[in-house]
Amino acid sequence: LVPMFFVPLGHLKSRDWFQRDMLSDVQEELLKRALTHGIRQSKGLLTEFFDWEGAHTTAYRSAFRGFIGFLELIAKMHGLYSPANRPGRSIEDPNRYPDRLPIPTIPVRE
């Protein structure tokens, strides 16, 4: 999730399109939520997909976790971290619980 701004190229390059002071409240809130979303997602990705094997795994994982924590601390100190409005949801793998899978039915002609 990355909020995009217009980046002028070519003939439009010389004009002043974006200034930090001209951010609207909506754009500012969007940037805060995008930063918060990125921090939360990086924590989730780190725990779910960082499954290397070996002794170096613990060092890498703790270094990444520390870096993410540092970014979160800086964001909170500057008031850029927006709290979650709703509880988080997890995506379940449907193959984990095969009894919950829908049973395919084949129509029969009579």
Coordinates of C-alpha atoms in Angstrom, one line a residue:
L1 CA 0.0 0.0 0.0
V2 CA 1.8 3.1 -1.2
P3 CA 0.1 6.5 -1.7
M4 CA 1.1 7.9 -5.1
F5 CA 1.6 11.6 -6.0
F6 CA 1.9 13.0 -9.5
V7 CA 5.6 13.1 -10.6
P8 CA 6.0 15.5 -13.5
L9 CA 8.4 14.5 -16.3
G10 CA 9.3 16.1 -19.6
H11 CA 7.7 19.6 -20.2
L12 CA 6.0 19.5 -16.9
K13 CA 9.2 19.0 -15.0
S14 CA 10.0 22.7 -14.5
R15 CA 6.7 23.5 -12.7
D16 CA 6.3 23.3 -9.0
W17 CA 3.7 20.6 -8.4
F18 CA 4.3 19.4 -4.9
Q19 CA 5.2 21.1 -1.7
R20 CA 5.3 19.7 1.7
D21 CA 3.2 22.6 3.2
M22 CA 0.4 22.0 0.6
L23 CA -0.6 18.6 1.9
S24 CA -4.3 18.4 2.7
D25 CA -5.6 16.7 5.9
V26 CA -6.8 13.8 3.8
Q27 CA -3.4 13.3 2.2
E28 CA -1.7 13.5 5.6
E29 CA -4.0 10.9 7.1
L30 CA -3.5 8.7 4.1
L31 CA 0.3 8.8 4.5
K32 CA 0.0 8.1 8.3
R33 CA -2.2 5.1 7.6
A34 CA 0.0 3.8 4.8
L35 CA 3.0 4.0 7.2
T36 CA 1.1 2.2 9.9
H37 CA -0.1 -0.4 7.5
G38 CA 3.4 -1.0 6.2
I39 CA 4.8 -1.5 9.7
R40 CA 2.1 -3.9 10.7
Q41 CA 2.4 -5.9 7.5
S42 CA 6.2 -6.1 7.8
K43 CA 5.8 -7.6 11.3
G44 CA 3.4 -10.2 10.0
L45 CA 5.6 -11.0 7.0
L46 CA 8.6 -11.3 9.2
T47 CA 7.0 -13.9 11.5
E48 CA 5.2 -15.9 8.8
F49 CA 7.6 -16.0 5.9
F50 CA 11.1 -15.8 7.6
D51 CA 11.6 -19.5 7.9
W52 CA 15.2 -20.0 6.9
E53 CA 17.1 -22.7 8.6
G54 CA 20.4 -22.4 10.3
A55 CA 22.1 -20.4 13.0
H56 CA 22.1 -17.1 11.1
T57 CA 18.3 -17.1 11.1
T58 CA 18.0 -15.8 14.7
A59 CA 20.4 -13.0 14.0
Y60 CA 18.7 -11.9 10.8
R61 CA 15.3 -12.1 12.4
S62 CA 16.2 -10.1 15.5
A63 CA 18.0 -7.5 13.3
F64 CA 14.9 -7.1 11.1
R65 CA 12.6 -7.0 14.1
G66 CA 14.8 -4.4 15.7
F67 CA 14.8 -2.2 12.6
I68 CA 11.0 -2.5 12.3
G69 CA 10.7 -1.6 16.0
F70 CA 12.9 1.4 15.5
L71 CA 10.8 2.7 12.6
E72 CA 7.7 2.2 14.7
L73 CA 9.2 4.1 17.6
I74 CA 10.2 7.0 15.4
A75 CA 6.7 7.1 13.8
K76 CA 5.1 7.1 17.3
M77 CA 7.4 9.9 18.5
H78 CA 6.5 12.1 15.6
G79 CA 2.8 11.3 15.8
L80 CA 2.7 9.5 12.5
Y81 CA 1.4 6.1 13.8
S82 CA -2.3 5.8 13.6
P83 CA -3.9 3.1 15.8
A84 CA -6.0 0.4 14.3
N85 CA -9.7 1.1 14.0
R86 CA -10.8 -2.5 13.9
P87 CA -9.3 -5.7 15.1
G88 CA -6.9 -7.5 12.7
R89 CA -8.1 -10.4 10.6
S90 CA -6.0 -13.4 9.6
I91 CA -6.3 -15.2 6.3
E92 CA -6.8 -18.9 6.8
D93 CA -5.6 -21.5 4.4
P94 CA -8.7 -23.4 3.3
N95 CA -6.6 -26.6 2.9
R96 CA -5.8 -26.6 6.6
Y97 CA -9.3 -27.6 7.5
P98 CA -10.5 -29.9 4.7
D99 CA -13.8 -30.5 6.5
R100 CA -14.7 -26.9 5.8
L101 CA -14.2 -27.1 2.1
P102 CA -17.4 -27.0 0.0
I103 CA -18.3 -30.4 -1.5
P104 CA -18.5 -30.2 -5.3
T105 CA -21.7 -31.4 -6.7
I106 CA -22.3 -32.7 -10.2
P107 CA -25.7 -32.1 -11.7
V108 CA -27.5 -35.3 -12.7
R109 CA -29.9 -35.5 -15.6
E110 CA -33.0 -37.6 -15.2

